Short mmCIF file of C-alpha atoms in Angstrom, two decimals:
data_model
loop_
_atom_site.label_atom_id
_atom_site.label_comp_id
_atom_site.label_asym_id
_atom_site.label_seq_id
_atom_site.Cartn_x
_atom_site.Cartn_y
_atom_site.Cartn_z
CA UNK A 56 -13.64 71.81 -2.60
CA UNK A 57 -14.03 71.07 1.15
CA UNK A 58 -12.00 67.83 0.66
CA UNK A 59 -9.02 69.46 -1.63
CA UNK A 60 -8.66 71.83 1.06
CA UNK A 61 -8.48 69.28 4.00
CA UNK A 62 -7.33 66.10 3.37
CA UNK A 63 -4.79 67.05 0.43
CA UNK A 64 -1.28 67.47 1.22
CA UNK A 65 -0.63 70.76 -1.14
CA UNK A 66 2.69 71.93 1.04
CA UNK A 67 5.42 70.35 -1.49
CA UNK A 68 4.01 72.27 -4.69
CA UNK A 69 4.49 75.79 -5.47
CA UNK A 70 2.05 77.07 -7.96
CA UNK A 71 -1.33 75.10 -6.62
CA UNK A 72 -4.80 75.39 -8.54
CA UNK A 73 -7.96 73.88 -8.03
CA UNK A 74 -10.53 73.53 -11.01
CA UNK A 75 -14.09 73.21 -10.32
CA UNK A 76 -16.78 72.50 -13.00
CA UNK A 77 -20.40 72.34 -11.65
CA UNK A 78 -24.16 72.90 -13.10
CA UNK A 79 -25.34 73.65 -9.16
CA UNK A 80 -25.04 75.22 -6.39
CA UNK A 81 -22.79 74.41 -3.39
CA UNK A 82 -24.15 72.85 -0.02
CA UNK A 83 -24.07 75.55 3.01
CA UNK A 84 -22.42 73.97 6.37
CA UNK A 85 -26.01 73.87 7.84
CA UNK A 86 -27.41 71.84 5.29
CA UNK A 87 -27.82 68.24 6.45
CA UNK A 88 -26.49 67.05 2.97
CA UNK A 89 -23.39 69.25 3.25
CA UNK A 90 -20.27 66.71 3.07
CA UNK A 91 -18.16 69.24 5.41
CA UNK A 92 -20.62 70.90 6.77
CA UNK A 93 -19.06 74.40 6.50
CA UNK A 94 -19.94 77.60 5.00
CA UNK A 95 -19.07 78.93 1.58
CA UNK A 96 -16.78 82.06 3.42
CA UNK A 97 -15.22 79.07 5.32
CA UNK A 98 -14.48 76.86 2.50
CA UNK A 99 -12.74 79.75 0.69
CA UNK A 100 -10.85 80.70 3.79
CA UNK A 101 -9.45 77.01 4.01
CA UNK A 102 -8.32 77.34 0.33
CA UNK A 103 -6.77 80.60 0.65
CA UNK A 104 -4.52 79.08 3.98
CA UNK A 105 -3.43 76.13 1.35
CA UNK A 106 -2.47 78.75 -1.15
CA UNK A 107 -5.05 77.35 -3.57
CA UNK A 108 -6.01 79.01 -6.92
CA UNK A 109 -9.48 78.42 -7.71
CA UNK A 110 -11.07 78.13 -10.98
CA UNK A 111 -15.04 77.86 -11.17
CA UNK A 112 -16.41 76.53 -14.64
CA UNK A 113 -19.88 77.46 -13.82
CA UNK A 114 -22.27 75.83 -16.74
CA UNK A 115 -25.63 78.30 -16.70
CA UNK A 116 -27.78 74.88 -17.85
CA UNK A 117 -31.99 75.54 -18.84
CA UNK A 118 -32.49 72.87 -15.92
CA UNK A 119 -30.59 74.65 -13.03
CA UNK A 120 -32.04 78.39 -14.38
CA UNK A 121 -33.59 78.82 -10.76
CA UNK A 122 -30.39 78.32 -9.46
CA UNK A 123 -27.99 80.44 -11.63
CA UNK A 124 -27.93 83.30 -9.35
CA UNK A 125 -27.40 81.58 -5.72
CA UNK A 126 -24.77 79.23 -7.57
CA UNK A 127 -22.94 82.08 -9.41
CA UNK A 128 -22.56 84.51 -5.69
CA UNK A 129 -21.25 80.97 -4.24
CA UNK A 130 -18.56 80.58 -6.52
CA UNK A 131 -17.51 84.13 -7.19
CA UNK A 132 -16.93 84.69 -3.84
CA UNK A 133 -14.97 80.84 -3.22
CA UNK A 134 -12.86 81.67 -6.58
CA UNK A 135 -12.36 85.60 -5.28
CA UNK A 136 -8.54 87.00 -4.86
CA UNK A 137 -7.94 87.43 -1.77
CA UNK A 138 -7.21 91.78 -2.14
CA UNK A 139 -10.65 92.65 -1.51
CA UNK A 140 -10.89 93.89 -5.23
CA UNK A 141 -13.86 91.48 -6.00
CA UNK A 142 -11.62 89.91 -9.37
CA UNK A 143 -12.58 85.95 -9.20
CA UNK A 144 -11.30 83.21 -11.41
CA UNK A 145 -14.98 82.66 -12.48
CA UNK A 146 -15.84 81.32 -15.47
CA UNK A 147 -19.88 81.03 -16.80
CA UNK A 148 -20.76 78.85 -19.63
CA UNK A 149 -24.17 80.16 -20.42
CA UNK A 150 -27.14 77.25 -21.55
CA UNK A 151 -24.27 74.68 -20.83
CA UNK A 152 -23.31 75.07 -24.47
CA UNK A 153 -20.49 72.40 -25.07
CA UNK A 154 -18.22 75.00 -27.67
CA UNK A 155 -18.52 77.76 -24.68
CA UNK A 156 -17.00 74.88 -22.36
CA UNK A 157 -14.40 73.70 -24.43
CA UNK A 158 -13.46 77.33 -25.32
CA UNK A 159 -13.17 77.63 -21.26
CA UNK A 160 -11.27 74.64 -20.98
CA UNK A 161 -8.60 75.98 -23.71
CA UNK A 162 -8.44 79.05 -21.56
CA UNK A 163 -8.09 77.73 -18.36
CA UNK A 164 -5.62 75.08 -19.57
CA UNK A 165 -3.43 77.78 -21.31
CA UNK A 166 -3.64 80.16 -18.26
CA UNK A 167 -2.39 77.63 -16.08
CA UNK A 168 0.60 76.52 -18.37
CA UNK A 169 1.73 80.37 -18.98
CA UNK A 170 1.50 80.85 -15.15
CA UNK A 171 3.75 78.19 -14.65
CA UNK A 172 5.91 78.37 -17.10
CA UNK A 173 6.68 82.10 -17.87
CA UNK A 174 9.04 83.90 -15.98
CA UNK A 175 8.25 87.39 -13.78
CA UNK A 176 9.28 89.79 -16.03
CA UNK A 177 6.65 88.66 -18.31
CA UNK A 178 3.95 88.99 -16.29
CA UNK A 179 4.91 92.21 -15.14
CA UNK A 180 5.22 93.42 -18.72
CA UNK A 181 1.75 91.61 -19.66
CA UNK A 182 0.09 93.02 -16.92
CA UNK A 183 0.25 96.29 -18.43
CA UNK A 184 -1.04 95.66 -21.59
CA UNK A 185 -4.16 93.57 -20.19
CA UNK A 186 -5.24 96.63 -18.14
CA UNK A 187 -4.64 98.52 -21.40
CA UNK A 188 -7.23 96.29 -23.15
CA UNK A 189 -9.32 96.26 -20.36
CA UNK A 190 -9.53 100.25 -20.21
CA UNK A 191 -9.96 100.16 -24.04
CA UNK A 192 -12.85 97.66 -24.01
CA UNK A 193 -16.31 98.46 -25.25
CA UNK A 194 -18.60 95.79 -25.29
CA UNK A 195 -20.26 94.00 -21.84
CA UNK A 196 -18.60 90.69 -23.41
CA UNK A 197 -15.36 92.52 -24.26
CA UNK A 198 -14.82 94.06 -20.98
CA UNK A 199 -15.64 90.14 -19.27
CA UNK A 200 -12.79 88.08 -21.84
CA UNK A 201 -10.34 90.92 -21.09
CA UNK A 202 -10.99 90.65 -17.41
CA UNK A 203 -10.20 86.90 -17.37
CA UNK A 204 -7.22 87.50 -18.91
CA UNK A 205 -5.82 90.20 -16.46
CA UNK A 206 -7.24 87.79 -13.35
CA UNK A 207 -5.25 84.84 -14.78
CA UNK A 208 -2.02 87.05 -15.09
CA UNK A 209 -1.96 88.78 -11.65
CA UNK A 210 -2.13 84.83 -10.59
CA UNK A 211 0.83 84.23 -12.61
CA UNK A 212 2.23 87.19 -10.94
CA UNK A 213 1.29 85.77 -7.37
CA UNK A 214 2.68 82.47 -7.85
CA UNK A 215 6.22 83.96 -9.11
CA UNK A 216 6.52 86.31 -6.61
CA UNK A 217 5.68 83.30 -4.03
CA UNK A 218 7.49 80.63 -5.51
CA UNK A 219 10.85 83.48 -5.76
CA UNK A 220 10.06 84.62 -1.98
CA UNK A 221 10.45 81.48 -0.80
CA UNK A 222 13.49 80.46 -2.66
CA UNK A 223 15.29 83.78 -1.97
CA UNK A 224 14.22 83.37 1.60
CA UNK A 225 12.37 87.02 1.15
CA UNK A 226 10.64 88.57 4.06
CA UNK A 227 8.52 91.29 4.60
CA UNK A 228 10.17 94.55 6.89
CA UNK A 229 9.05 93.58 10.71
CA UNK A 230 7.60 96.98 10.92
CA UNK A 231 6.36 99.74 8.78
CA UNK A 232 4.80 102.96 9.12
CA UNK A 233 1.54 103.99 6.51
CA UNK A 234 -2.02 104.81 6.16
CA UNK A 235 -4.39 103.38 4.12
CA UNK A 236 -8.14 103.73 3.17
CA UNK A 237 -10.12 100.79 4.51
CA UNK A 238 -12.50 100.84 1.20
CA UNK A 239 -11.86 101.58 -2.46
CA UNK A 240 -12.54 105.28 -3.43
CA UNK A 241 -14.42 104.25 -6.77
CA UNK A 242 -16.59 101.68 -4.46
CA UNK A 243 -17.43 101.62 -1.15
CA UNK A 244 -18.59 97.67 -1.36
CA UNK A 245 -14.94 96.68 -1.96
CA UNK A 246 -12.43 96.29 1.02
CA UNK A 247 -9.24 97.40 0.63
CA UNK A 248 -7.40 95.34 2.88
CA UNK A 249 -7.62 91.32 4.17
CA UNK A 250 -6.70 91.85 8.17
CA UNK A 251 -6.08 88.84 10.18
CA UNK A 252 -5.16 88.48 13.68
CA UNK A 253 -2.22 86.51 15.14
CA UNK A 254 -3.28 84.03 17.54
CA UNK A 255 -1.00 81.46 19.13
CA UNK A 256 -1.66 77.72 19.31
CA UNK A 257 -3.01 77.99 22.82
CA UNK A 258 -4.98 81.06 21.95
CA UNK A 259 -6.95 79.11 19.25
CA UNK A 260 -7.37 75.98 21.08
CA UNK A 261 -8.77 78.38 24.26
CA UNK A 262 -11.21 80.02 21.60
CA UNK A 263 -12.11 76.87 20.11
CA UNK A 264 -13.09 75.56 23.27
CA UNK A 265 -15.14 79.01 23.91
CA UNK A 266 -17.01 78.49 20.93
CA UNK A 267 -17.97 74.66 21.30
CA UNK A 268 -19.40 75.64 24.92
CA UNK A 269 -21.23 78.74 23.54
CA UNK A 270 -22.97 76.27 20.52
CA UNK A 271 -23.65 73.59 23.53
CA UNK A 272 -25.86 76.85 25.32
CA UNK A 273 -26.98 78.04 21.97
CA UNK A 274 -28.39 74.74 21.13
CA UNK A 275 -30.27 74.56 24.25
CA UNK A 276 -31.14 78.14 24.68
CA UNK A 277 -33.87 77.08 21.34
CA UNK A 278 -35.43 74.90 23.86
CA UNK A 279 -35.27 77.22 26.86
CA UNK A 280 -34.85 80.86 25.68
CA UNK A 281 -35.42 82.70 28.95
CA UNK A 282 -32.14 81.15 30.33
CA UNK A 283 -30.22 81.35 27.10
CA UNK A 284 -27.76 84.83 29.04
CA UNK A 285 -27.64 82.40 32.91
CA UNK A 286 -26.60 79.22 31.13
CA UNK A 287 -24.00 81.71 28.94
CA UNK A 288 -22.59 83.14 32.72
CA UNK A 289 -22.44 80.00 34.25
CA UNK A 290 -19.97 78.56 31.20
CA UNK A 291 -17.91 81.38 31.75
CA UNK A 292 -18.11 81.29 35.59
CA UNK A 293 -16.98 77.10 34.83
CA UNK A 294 -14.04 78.59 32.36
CA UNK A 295 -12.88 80.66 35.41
CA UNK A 296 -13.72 83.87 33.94
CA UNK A 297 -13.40 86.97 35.87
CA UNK A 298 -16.91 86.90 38.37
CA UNK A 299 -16.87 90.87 38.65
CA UNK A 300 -17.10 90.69 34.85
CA UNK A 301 -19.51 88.21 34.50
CA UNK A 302 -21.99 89.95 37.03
CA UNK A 303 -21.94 93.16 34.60
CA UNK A 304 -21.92 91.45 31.35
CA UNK A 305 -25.04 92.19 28.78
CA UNK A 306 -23.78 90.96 26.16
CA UNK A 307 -21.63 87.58 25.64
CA UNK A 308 -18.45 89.43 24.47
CA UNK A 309 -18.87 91.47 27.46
CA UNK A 310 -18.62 87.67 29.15
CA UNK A 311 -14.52 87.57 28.10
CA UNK A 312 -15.80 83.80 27.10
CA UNK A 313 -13.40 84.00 24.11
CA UNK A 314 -10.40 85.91 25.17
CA UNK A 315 -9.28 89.46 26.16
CA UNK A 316 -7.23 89.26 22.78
CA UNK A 317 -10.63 89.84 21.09
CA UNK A 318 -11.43 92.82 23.42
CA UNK A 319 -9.42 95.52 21.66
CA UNK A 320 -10.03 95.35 18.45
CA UNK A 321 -11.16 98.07 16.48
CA UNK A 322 -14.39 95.71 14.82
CA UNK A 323 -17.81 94.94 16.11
CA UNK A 324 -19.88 91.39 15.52
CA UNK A 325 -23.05 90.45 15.73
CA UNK A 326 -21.87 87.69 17.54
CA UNK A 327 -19.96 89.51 20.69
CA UNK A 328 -22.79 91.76 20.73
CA UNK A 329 -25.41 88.87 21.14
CA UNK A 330 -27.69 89.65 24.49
CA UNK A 331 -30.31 88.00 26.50
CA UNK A 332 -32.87 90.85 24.71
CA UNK A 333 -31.46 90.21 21.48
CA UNK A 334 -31.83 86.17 21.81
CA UNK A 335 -35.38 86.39 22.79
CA UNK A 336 -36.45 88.34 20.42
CA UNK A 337 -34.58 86.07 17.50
CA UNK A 338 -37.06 84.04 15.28
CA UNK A 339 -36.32 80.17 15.33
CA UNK A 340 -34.51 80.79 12.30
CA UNK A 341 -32.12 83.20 13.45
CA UNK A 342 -31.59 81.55 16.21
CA UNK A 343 -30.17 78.75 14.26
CA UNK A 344 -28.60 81.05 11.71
CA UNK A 345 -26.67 82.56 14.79
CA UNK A 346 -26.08 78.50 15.52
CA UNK A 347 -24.65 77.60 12.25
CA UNK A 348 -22.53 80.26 11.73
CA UNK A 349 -20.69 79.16 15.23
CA UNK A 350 -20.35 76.07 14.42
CA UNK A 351 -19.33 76.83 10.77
CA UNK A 352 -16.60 79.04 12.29
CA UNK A 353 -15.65 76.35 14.76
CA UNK A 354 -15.14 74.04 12.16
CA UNK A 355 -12.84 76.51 10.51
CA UNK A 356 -10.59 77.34 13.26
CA UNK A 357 -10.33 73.30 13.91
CA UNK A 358 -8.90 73.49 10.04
CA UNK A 359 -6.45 76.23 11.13
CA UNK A 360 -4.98 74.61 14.30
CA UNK A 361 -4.40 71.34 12.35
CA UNK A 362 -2.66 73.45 9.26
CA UNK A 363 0.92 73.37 10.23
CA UNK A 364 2.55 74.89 6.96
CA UNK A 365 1.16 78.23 8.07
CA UNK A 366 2.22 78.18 11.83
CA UNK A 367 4.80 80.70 12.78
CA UNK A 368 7.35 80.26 16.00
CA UNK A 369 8.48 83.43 16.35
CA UNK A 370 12.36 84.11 16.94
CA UNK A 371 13.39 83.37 20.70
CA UNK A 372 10.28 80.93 20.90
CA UNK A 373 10.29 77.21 21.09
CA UNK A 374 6.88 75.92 22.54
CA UNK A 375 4.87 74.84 20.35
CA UNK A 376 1.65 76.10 21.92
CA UNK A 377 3.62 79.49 21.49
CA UNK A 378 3.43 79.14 17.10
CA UNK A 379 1.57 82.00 15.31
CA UNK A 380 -1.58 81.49 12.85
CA UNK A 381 -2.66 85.11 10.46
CA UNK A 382 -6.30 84.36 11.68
CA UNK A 383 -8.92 86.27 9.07
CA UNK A 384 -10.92 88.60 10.55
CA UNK A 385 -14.28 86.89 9.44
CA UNK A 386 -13.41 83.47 10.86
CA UNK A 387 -13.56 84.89 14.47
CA UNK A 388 -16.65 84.73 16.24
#
């Protein structure tokens, strides 16, 4: 997955899927075996910024039963839609069984055709009916085939409406005025919204450097934990960070290590919020967990800054260092 979406060159297709069929789990970014060596959220991120549709063929074998459930959260959450409704083009073959697979094959094969080849009017029209069937459905197993066939035509949907915005040279209004629940009435769980942040070029390549020098403290802060906060000031005092700030940080986003663009922001990490207290009272394996989600997230914005279909110069701008990237939300520290 890693390697579709980095070292593929997706930008002169339109409707772009990815089909993965696997018995196991995936490798996390901080296992030593990991080929990419990022996190499952990452991975998914990268796809989404290709504009990648992801299948999962997920075959439930006797041998891998002890991994079913680890494997099945994985891909869910790679093959999710990215409208915080929790709908994934997931797809379990239970015991392997090789008439379940081909039967998944046939249906991934035909939703693929019909999303490229049928115009918008009838997925609009077909969308209706498959929430029909879906509200009419009885069975546990009834209610699963009829949500694979409403996933697969809201991607049909998605690709027209992209593939027609782009040819009419649509755009969204510059500004509008609206509110909005941040979490679905019916469940809390569910987001409502994706929010991303624009950061410029120079923004990300300042943040990127941020985060390698915070995972070069980290990193030695296991070996020294009493001067895991002093080594953290004296990175930002070498970054030319504001000294009256430094002196009454307690925390490392009180530091401004990563940019007063992160200050504002109506959202808390764990991260920012990450104190000398907090660090000494981590086991050894949150301290690492704290490590490899930095560097999983590093890795991730290094994926962004060398995506160049989705930079944005914005009108009156022509440095490059000046071009826009929709950052997500959980790919900042």
């Amino acid at each position: 997955m890693a390697h579709a979406a980095t070292e593929i060159n997706w930008s002169g297709f339109d409707g772009k899927h990815l089909i993965l069929v696997t018995d196991a789990s995936a490798r996390e970014g901080f296992d030593p075996l990991s080929g990419s060596g990022l996190m499952t959220n990452e991975i998914r991120e990268s796809l989404r910024s290709k504009g990648l549709y992801t299948y999962v063929m997920h075959l439930k074998t006797p041998a891998g039963k002890g991994d079913h459930q680890i494997a099945e959260q994985q891909y869910r959450n790679v093959s999710s839609f990215n409208d915080g409704s929790g709908r994934a083009l997931y797809l379990e073959i239970e015991s392997g069984d090789p008439s379940s697979f081909k039967a998944a094959v046939n249906r991934v094969s035909n939703d693929i055709l019909t999303q490229l080849t049928k115009d918008r009017a009838y997925f609009v029209e077909q969308l209706k009916l498959a929430e029909e069937e879906l509200a009419k459905a009885k069975s546990a197993e009834d209610k699963k085939l009829r949500q694979q066939e409403l996933n697969a035509i809201l991607v049909g949907l998605a690709i027209k409406l992209e593939y027609f915005g782009k040819r009419e040279n649509t755009t969204v209004p510059k500004a509008f005025e609206a509110w909005v629940a941040d979490k679905d009435f019916r469940d809390q769980s569910v987001p409502t919204l994706d929010i991303r942040l624009l950061l410029s070029k120079n923004q990300i390549s300042d943040l990127r450097e941020a985060m390698r020098r915070i995972l070069e403290v980290a990193n030695q802060g296991q070996l020294s934990t009493d001067d895991f906060f002093a080594q953290l000031q004296a990175t930002a005092a070498a970054m030319g960070r504001s000294p009256d700030r430094i002196a009454q940080a307690s925390t490392l986003g009180e530091l401004g290590l990563v940019g007063e663009y992160l200050d504002d922001l109506p959202f808390r990490s764990q991260t920012m919020n990450i104190s000398q207290e907090i660090w000494v009272q981590f086991t050894i394996g949150q301290q690492q967990e704290f490590i490899d989600g930095i560097e999983s997230k590093l890795k991730l914005l290094e994926l962004f800054h060398d995506n160049t279909d989705n930079w944005v110069l914005l009108s009156g701008r022509d440095d490059e260092g000046e071009a826009f990237y929709p950052v997500p939300l959980n790919a900042l520290p």
